[in-house]
mmCIF file of C-alpha atoms and ligand atoms in Angstrom:
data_model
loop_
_atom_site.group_PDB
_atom_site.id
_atom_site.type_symbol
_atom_site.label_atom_id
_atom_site.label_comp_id
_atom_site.label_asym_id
_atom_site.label_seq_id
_atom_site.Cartn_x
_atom_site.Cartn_y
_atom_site.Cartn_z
ATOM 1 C CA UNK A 207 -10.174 -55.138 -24.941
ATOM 2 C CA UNK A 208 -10.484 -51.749 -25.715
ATOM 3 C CA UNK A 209 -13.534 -52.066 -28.625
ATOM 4 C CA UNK A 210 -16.891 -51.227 -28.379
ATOM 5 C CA UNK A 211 -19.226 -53.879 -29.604
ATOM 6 C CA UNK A 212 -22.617 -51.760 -30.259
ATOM 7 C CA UNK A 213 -26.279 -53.491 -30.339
ATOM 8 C CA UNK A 214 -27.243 -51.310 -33.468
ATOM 9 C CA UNK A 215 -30.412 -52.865 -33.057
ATOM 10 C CA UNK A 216 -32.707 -55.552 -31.768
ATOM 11 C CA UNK A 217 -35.664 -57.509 -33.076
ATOM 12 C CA UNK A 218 -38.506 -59.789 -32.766
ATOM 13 C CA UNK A 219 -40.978 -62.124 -33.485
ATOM 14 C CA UNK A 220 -43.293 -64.913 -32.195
ATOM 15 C CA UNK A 221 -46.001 -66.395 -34.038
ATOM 16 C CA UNK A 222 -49.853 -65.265 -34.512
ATOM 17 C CA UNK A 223 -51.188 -68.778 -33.077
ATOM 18 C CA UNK A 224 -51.376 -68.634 -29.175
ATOM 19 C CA UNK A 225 -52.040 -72.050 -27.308
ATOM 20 C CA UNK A 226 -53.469 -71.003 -23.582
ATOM 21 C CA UNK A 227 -53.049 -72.830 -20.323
ATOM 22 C CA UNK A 228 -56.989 -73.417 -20.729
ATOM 23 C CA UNK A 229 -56.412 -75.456 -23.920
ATOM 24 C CA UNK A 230 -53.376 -77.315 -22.448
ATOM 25 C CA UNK A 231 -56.079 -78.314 -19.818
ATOM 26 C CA UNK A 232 -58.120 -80.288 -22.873
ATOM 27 C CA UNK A 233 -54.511 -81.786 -23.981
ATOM 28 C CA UNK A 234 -53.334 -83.641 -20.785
ATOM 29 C CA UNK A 235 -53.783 -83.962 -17.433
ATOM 30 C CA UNK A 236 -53.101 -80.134 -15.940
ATOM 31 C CA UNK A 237 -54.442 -76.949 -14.546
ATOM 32 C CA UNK A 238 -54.018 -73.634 -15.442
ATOM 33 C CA UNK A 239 -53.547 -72.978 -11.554
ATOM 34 C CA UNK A 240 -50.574 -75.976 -11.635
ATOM 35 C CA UNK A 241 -48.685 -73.867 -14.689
ATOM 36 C CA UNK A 242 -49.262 -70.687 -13.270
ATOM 37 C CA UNK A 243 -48.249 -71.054 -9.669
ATOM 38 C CA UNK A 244 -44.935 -73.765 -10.700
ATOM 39 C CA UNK A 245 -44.253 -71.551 -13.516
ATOM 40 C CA UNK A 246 -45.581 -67.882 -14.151
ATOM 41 C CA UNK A 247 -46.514 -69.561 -17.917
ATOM 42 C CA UNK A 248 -50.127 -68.100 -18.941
ATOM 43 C CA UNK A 249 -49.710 -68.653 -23.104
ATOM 44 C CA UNK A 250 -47.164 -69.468 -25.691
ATOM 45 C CA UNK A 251 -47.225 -68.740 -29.287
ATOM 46 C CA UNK A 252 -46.620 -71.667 -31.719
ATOM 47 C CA UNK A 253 -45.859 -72.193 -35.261
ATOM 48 C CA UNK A 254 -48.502 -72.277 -38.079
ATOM 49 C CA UNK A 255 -47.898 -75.364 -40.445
ATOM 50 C CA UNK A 256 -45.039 -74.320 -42.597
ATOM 51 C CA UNK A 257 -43.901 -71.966 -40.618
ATOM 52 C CA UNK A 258 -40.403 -72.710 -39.740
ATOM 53 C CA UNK A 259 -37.203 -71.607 -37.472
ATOM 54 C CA UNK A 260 -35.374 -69.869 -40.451
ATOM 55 C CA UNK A 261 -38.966 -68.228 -41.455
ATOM 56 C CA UNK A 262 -39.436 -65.904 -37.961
ATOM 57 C CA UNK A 263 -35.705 -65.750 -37.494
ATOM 58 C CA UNK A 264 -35.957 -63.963 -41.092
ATOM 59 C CA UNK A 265 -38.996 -61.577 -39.290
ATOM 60 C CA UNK A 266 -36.856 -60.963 -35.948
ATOM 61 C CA UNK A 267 -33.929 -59.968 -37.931
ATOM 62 C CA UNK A 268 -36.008 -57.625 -40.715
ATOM 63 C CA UNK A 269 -36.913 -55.747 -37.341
ATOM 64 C CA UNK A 270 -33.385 -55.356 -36.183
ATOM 65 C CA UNK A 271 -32.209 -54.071 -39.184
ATOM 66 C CA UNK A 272 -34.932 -51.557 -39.385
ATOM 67 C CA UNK A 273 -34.485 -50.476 -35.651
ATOM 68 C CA UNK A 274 -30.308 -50.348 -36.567
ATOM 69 C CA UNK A 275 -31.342 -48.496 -39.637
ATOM 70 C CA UNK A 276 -29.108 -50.490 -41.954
ATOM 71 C CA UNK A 277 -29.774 -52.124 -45.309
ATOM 72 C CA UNK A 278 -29.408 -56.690 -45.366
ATOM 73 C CA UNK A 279 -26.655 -55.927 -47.580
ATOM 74 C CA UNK A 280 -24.862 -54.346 -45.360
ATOM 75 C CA UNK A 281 -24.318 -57.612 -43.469
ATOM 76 C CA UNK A 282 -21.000 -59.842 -43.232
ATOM 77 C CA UNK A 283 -22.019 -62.601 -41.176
ATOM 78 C CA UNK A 284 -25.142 -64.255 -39.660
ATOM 79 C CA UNK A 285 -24.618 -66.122 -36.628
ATOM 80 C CA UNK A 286 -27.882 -68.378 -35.308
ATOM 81 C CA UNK A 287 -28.359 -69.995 -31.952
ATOM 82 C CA UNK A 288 -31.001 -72.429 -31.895
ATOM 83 C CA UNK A 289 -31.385 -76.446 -31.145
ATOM 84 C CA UNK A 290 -34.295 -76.414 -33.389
ATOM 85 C CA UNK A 291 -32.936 -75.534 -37.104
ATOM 86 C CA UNK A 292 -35.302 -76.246 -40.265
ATOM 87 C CA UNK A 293 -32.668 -78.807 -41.099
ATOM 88 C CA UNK A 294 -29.273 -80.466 -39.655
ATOM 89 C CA UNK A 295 -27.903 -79.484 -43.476
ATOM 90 C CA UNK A 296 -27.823 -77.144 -44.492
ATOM 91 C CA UNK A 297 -27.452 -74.839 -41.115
ATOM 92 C CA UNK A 298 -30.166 -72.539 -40.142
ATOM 93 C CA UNK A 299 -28.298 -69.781 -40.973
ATOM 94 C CA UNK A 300 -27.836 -70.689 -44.645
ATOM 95 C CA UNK A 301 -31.634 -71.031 -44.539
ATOM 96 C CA UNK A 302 -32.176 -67.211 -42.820
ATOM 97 C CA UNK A 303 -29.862 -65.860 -45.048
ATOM 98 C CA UNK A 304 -31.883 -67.028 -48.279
ATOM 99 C CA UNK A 305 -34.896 -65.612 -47.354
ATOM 100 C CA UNK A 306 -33.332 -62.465 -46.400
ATOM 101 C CA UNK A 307 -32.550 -62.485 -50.181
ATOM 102 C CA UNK A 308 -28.880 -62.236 -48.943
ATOM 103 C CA UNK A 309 -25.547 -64.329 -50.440
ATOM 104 C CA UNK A 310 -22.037 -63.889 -49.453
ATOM 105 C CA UNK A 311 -21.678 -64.335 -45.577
ATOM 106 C CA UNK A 312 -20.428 -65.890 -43.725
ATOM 107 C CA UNK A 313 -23.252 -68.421 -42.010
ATOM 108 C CA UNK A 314 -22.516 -70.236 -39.201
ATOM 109 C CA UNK A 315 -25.105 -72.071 -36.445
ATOM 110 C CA UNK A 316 -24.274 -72.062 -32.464
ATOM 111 C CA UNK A 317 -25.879 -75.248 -30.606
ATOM 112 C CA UNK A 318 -26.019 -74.178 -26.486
ATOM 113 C CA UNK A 319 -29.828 -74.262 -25.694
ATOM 114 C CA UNK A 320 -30.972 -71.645 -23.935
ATOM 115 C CA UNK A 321 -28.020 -70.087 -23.202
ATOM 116 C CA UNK A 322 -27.117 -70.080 -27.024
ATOM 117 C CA UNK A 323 -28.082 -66.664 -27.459
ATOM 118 C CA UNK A 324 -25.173 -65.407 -25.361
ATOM 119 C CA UNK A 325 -22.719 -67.861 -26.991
ATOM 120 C CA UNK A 326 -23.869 -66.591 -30.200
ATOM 121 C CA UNK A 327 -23.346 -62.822 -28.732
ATOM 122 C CA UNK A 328 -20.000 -63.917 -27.629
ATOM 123 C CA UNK A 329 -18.811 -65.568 -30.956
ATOM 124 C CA UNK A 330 -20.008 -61.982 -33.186
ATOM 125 C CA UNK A 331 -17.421 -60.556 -30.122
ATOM 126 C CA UNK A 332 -14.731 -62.864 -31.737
ATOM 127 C CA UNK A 333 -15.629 -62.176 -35.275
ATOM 128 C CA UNK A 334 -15.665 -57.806 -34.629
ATOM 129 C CA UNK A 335 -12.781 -58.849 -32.999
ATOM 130 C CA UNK A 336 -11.149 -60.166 -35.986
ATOM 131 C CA UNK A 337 -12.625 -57.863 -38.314
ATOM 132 C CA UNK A 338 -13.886 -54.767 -36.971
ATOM 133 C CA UNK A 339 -15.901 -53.590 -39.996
ATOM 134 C CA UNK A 340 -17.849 -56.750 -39.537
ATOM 135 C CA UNK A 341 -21.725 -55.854 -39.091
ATOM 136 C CA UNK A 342 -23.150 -59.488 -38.100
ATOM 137 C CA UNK A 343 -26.866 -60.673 -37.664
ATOM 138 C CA UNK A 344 -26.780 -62.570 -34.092
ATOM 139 C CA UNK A 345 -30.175 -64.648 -34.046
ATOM 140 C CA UNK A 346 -31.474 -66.812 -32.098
ATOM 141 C CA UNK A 347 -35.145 -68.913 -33.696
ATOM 142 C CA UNK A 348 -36.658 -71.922 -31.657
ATOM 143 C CA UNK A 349 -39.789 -74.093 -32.935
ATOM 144 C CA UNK A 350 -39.781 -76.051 -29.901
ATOM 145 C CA UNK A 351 -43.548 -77.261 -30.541
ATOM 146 C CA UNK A 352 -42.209 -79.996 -33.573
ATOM 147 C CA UNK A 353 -39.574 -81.418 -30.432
ATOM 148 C CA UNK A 354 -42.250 -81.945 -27.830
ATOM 149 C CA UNK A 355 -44.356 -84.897 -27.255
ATOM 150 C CA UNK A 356 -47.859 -83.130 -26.361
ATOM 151 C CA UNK A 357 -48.809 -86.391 -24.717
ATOM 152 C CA UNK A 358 -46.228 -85.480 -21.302
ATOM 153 C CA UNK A 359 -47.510 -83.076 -19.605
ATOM 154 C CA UNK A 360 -44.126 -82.529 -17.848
ATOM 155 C CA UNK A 361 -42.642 -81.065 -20.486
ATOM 156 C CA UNK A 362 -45.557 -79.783 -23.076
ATOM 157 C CA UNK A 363 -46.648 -76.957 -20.816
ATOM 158 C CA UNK A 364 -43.632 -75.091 -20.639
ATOM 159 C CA UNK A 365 -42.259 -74.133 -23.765
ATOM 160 C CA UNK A 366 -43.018 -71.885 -27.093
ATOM 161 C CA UNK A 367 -41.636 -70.565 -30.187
ATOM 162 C CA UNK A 368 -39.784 -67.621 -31.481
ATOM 163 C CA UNK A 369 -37.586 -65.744 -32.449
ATOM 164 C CA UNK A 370 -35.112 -62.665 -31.341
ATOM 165 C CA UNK A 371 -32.233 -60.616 -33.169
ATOM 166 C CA UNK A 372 -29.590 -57.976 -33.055
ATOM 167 C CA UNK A 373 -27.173 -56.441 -35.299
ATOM 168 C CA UNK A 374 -23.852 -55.886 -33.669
ATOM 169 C CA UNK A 375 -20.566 -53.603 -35.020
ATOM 170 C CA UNK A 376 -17.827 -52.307 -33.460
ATOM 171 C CA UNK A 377 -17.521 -48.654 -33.183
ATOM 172 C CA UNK A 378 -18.098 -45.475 -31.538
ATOM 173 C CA UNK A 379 -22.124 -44.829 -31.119
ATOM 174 C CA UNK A 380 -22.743 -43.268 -27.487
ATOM 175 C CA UNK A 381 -26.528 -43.510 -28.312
ATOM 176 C CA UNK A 382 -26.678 -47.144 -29.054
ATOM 177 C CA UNK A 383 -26.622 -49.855 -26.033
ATOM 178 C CA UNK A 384 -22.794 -51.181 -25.652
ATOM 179 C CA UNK A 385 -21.910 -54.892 -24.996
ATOM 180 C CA UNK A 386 -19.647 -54.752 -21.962
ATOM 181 C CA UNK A 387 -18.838 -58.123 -21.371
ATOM 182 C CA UNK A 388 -20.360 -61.963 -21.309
ATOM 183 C CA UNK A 389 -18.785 -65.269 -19.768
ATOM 184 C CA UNK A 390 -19.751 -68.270 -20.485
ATOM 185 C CA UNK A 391 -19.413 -71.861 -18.984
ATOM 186 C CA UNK A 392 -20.980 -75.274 -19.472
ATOM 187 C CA UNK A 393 -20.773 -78.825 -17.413
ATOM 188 C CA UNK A 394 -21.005 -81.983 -20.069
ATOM 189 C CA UNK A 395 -21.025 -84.249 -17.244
ATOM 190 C CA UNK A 396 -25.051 -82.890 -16.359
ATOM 191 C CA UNK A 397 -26.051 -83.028 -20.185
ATOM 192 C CA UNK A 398 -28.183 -86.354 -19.775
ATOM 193 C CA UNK A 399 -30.456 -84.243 -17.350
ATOM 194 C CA UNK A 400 -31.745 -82.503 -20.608
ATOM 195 C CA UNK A 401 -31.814 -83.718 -23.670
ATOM 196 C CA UNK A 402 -33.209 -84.048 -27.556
ATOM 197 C CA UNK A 403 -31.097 -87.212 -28.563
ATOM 198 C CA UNK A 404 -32.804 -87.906 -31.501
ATOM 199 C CA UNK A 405 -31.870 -87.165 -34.844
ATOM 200 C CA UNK A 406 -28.160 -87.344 -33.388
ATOM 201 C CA UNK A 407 -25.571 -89.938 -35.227
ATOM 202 C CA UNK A 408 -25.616 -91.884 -31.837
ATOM 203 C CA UNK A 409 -28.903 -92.153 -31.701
ATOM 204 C CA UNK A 410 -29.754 -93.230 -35.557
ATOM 205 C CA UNK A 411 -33.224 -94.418 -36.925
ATOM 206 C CA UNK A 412 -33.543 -96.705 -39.768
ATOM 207 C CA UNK A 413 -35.231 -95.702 -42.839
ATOM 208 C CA UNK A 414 -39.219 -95.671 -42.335
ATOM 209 C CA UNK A 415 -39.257 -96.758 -38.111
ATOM 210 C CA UNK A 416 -41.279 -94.521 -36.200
ATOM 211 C CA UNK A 417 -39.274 -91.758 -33.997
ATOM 212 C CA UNK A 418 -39.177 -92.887 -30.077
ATOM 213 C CA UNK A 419 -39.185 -90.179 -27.032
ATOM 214 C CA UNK A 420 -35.925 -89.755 -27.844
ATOM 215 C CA UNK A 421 -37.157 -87.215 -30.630
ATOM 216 C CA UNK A 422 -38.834 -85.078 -27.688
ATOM 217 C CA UNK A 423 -37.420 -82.494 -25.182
ATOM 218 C CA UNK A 424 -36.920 -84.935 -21.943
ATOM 219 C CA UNK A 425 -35.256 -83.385 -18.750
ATOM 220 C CA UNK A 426 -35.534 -83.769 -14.966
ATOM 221 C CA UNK A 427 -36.787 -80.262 -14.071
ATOM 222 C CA UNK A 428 -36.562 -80.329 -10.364
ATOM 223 C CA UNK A 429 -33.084 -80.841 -10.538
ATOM 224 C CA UNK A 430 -32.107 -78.533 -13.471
ATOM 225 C CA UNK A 431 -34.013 -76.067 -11.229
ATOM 226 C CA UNK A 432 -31.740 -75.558 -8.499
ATOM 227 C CA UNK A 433 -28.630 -75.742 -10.608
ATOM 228 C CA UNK A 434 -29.782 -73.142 -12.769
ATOM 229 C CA UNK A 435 -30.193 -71.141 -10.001
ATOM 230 C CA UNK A 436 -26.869 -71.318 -8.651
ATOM 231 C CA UNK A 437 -25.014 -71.038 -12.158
ATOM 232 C CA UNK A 438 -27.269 -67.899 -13.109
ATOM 233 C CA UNK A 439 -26.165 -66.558 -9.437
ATOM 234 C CA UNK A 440 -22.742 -67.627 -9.456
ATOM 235 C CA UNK A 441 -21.944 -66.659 -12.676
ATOM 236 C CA UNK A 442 -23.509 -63.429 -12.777
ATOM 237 C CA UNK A 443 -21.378 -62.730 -9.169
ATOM 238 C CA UNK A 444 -18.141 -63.238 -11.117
ATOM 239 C CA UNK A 445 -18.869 -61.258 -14.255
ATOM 240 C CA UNK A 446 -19.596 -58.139 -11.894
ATOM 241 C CA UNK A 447 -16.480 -58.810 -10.245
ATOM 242 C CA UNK A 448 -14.714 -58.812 -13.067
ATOM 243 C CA UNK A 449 -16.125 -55.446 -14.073
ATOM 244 C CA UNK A 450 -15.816 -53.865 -10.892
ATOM 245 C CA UNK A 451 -19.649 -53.440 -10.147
ATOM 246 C CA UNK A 452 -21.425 -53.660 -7.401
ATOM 247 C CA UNK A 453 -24.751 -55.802 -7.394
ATOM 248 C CA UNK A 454 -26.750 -52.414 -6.402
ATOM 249 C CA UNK A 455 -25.384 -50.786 -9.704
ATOM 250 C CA UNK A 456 -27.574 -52.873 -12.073
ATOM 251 C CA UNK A 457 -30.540 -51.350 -12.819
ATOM 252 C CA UNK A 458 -32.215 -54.078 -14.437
ATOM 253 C CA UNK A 459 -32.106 -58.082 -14.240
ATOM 254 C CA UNK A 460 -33.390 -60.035 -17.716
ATOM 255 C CA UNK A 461 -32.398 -63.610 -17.524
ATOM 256 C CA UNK A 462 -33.515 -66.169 -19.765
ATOM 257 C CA UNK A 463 -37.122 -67.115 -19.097
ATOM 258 C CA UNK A 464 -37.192 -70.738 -18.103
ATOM 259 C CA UNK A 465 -39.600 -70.482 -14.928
ATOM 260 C CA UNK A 466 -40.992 -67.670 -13.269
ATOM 261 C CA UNK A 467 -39.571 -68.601 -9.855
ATOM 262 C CA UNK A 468 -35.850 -69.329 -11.230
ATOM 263 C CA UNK A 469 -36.241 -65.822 -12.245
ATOM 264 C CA UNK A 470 -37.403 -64.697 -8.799
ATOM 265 C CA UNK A 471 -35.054 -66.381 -6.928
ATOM 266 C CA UNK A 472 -32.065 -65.213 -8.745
ATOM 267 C CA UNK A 473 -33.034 -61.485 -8.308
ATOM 268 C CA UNK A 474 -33.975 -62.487 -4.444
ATOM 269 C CA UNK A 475 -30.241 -63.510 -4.313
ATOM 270 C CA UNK A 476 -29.204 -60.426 -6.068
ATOM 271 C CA UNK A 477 -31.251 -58.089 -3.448
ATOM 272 C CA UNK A 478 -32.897 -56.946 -6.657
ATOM 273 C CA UNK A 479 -36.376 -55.354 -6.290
ATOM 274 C CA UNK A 480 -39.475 -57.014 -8.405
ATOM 275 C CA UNK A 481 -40.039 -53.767 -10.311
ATOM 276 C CA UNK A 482 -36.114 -53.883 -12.228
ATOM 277 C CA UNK A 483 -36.394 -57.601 -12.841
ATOM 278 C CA UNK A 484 -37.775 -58.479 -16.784
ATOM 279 C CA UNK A 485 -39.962 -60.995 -17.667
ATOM 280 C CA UNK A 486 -42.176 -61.694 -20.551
ATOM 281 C CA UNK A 487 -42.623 -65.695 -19.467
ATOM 282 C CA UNK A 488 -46.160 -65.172 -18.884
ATOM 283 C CA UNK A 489 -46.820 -64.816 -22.446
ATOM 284 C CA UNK A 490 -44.272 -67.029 -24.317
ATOM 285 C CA UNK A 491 -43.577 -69.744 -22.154
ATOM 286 C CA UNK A 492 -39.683 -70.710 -22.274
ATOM 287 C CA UNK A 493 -38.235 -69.964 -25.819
ATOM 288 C CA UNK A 494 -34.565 -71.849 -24.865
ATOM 289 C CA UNK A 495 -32.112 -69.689 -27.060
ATOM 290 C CA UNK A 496 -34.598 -67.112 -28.476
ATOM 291 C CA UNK A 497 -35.959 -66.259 -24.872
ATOM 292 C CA UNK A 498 -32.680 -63.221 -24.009
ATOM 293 C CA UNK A 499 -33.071 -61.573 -27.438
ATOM 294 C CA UNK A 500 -36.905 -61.566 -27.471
ATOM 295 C CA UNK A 501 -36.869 -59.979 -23.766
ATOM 296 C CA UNK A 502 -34.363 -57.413 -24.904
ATOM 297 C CA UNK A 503 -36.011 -56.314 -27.809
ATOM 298 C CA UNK A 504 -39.395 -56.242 -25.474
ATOM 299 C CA UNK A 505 -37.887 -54.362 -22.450
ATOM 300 C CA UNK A 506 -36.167 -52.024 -24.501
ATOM 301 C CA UNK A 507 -39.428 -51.225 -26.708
ATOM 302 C CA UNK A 508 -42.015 -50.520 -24.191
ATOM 303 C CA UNK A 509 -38.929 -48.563 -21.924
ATOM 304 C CA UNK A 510 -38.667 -51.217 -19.223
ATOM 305 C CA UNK A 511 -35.193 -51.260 -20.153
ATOM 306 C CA UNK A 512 -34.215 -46.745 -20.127
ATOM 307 C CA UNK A 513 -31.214 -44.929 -21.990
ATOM 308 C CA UNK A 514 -28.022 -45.547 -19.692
ATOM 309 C CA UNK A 515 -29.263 -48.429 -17.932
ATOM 310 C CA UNK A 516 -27.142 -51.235 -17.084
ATOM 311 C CA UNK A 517 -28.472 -54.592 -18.205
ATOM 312 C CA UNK A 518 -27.684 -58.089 -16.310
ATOM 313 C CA UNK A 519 -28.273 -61.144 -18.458
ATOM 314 C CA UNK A 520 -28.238 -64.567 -16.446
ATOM 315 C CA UNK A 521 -28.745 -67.744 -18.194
ATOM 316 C CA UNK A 522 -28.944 -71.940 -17.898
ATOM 317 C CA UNK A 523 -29.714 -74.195 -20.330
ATOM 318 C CA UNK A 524 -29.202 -77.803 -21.848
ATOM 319 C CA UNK A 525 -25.742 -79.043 -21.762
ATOM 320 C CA UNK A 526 -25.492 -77.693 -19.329
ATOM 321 C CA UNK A 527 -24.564 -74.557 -20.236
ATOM 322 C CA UNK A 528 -24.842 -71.248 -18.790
ATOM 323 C CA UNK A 529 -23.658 -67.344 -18.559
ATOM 324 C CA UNK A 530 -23.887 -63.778 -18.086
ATOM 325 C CA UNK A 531 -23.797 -61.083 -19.966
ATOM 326 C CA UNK A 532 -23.734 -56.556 -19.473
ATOM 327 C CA UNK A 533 -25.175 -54.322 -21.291
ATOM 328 C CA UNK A 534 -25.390 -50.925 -21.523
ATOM 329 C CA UNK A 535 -28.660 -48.986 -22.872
HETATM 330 O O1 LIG B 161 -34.646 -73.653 -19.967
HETATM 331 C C1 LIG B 161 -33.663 -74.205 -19.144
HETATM 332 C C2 LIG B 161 -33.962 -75.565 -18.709
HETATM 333 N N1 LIG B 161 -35.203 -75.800 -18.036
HETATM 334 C C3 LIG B 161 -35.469 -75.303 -16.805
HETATM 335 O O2 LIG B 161 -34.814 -74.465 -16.278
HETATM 336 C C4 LIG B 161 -36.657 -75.913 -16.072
HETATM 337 C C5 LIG B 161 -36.339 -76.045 -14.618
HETATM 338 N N2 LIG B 161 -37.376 -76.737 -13.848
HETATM 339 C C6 LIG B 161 -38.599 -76.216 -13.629
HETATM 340 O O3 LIG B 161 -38.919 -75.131 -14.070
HETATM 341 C C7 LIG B 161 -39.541 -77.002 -12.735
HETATM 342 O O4 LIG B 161 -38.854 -78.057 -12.125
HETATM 343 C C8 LIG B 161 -40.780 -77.564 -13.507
HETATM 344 C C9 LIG B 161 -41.719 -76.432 -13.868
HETATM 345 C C10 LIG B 161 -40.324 -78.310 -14.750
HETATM 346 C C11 LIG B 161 -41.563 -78.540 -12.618
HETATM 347 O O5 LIG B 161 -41.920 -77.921 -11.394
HETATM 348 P P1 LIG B 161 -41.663 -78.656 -9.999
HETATM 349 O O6 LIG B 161 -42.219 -77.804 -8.949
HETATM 350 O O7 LIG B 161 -40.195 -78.975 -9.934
HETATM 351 O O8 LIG B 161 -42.544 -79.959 -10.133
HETATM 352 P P2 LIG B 161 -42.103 -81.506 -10.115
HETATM 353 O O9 LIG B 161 -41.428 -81.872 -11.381
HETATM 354 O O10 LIG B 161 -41.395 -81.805 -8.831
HETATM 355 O O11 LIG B 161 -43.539 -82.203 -10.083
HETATM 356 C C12 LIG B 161 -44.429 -82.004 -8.981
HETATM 357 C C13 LIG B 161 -45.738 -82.725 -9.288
HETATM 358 C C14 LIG B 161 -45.535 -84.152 -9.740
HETATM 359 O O12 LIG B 161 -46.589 -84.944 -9.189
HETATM 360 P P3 LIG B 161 -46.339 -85.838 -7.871
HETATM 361 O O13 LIG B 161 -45.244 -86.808 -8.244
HETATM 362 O O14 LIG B 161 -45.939 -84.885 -6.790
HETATM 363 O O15 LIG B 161 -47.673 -86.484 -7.659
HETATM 364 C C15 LIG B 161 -45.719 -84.094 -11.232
HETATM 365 O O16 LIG B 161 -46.170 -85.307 -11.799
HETATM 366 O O17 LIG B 161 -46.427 -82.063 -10.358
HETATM 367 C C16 LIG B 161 -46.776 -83.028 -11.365
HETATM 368 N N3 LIG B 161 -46.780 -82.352 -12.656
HETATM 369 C C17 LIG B 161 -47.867 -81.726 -13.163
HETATM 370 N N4 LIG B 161 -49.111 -81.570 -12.688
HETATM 371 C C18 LIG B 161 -49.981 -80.876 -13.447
HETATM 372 C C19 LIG B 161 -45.762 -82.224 -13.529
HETATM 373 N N5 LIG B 161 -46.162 -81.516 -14.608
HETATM 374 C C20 LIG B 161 -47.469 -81.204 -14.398
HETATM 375 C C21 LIG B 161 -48.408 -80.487 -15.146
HETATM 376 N N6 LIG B 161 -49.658 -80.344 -14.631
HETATM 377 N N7 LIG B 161 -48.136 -79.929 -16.339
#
């Protein structure tokens, strides 16, 4: 493949409301010392009432195109990775794309949890691909809050909403970061170790019956943990390979932010030091899809993330699905 596929910009947003582990602790059953040491998780930010998916994944992507210093019109396709949309019809990317007062594209929604936002990444790939004049919105908006039951504590402390964005073209740019390359793979045969049945045709209410747990994020997160771990490793292994880099050439690690200590013990595995490995969990929790493109936008703001750097992006999610992606700054 001999394109360039350019990050003209990234973006951001999470909501003004922030829900601590302290007032968790008046919730359910838990400790701020239980969240903190299993998962790194100090806050997450969570939707006001009628705030939706489509409404921050409109803010995240107003940044983006600021930062890539393009105009919405300019855009020929929005792309949206998310497993919470404002609505199964029409997609949430038919909703972002009316309130960026946009018509015309091409809108089209990517279901692969939290590693959706590199699916998404890898479909604009396919689309520049196809038409290299392309200039597509790649956004990834959770509201994870409305899909939790705040009664189990097993699941209620962990996650938050938000959103992330880029812009990507093909083209020349030396100054702008460059995708180099993302794989992706997925296992259906794990996907009833997390799942959100509800609101699927198989799992079908009947007009005016209450919603069951079903409705609600449910997974067994002891086991997810260790093969997210050794996806995010494998994975990430191979994609290097591939590229001909050595583990000691990345300069930073930013995988999706699940759990503090997945992220640790992936860049323990990697040899990489504490100091090049990104993570914003503390304050958002885990944002599934949204988490990659809120981190970028993040690292790459406040210079975590330095011209010429080269970026590895592990992640795991529902499905399962997982991948890796390179970038470089
Ligand atoms: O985004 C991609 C998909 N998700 C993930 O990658 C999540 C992967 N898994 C994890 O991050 C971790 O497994 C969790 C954070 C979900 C749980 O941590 P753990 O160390 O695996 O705990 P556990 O599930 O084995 O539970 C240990 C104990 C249990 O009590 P007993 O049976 O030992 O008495 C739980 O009932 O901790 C209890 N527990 C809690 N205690 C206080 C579970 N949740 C809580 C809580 N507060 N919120």
């Amino acid at each position: 493949m001999n394109m360039n596929f350019i990050l003209r910009g990234l973006g951001r947003y999470a909501p003004e409301r922030v829900l601590s582990n302290a007032d968790l602790e008046k919730i359910v059953d838990t400790s701020d010392e239980w969240i903190t040491t299993r998962t790194g998780i100090q806050r997450r930010h969570v939707v006001a009432d009628g705030e939706n998916a489509s409404d921050m994944a409109a803010e995240a992507a107003r940044m983006a195109l600021a930062n890539a210093d393009m105009d919405v019109s300019e855009l020929t396709h929005i792309v949206c990775a998310t497993f919470t949309p404002d609505s199964v019809i029409p997609s949430c990317a038919c909703r972002i794309q009316e309130k960026l007062g946009i018509k015309g594209q091409m809108c089209i929604d990517v279901s692969a949890a939290c590693s959706g936002f590199l699916y998404a990444l890898q479909t604009a790939r396919g689309y520049l691909l196809l038409e290299p004049d392309a200039k597509v919105l790649v956004v990834s908006t959770e509201v994870i809050s409305r899909r939790i039951n705040w009664e189990d504590r097993t699941t209620c402390v962990l996650f938050g909403d938000a959103s992330g964005a880029a812009i990507m073209t093909a083209g020349e740019e030396s100054d702008r970061p460059r995708v180099l390359d993302v794989m992706l793979e997925a296992d259906g045969t794990l996907g009833d170790l997390l799942t959100v049945n509800g609101g699927g045709s198989a799992y079908a209410y009947k007009k005016d019956e209450p919603v069951g747990n079903e409705f609600f994020v449910q997974m067994e997160g002891r086991e997810i943990f260790k093969h997210a771990v050794r996806n995010m490793v494998g994975i990430s292994e191979r994609l290097l390979e591939r590229n001909g880099l050595a583990k000691s050439e990345v300069d930073v690690l930013l995988p999706h932010q699940a759990n503090y200590r997945i992220i640790d013990a992936v860049g323990r595995k990697f040899d990489i030091p504490e100091e090049k490995v990104f993570s914003n969990i503390h304050e958002y929790g885990n944002t599934s899809a949204a988490s990659v493109p809120l981190a970028l936008s993040e690292a790459w703001d406040t210079g975590f993330i330095k011209p010429g750097n080269l970026v590895l992006i592990p992640t795991f999610g529902g499905g399962f699905t997982w991948g890796a992606g390179l970038i470089r700054f």
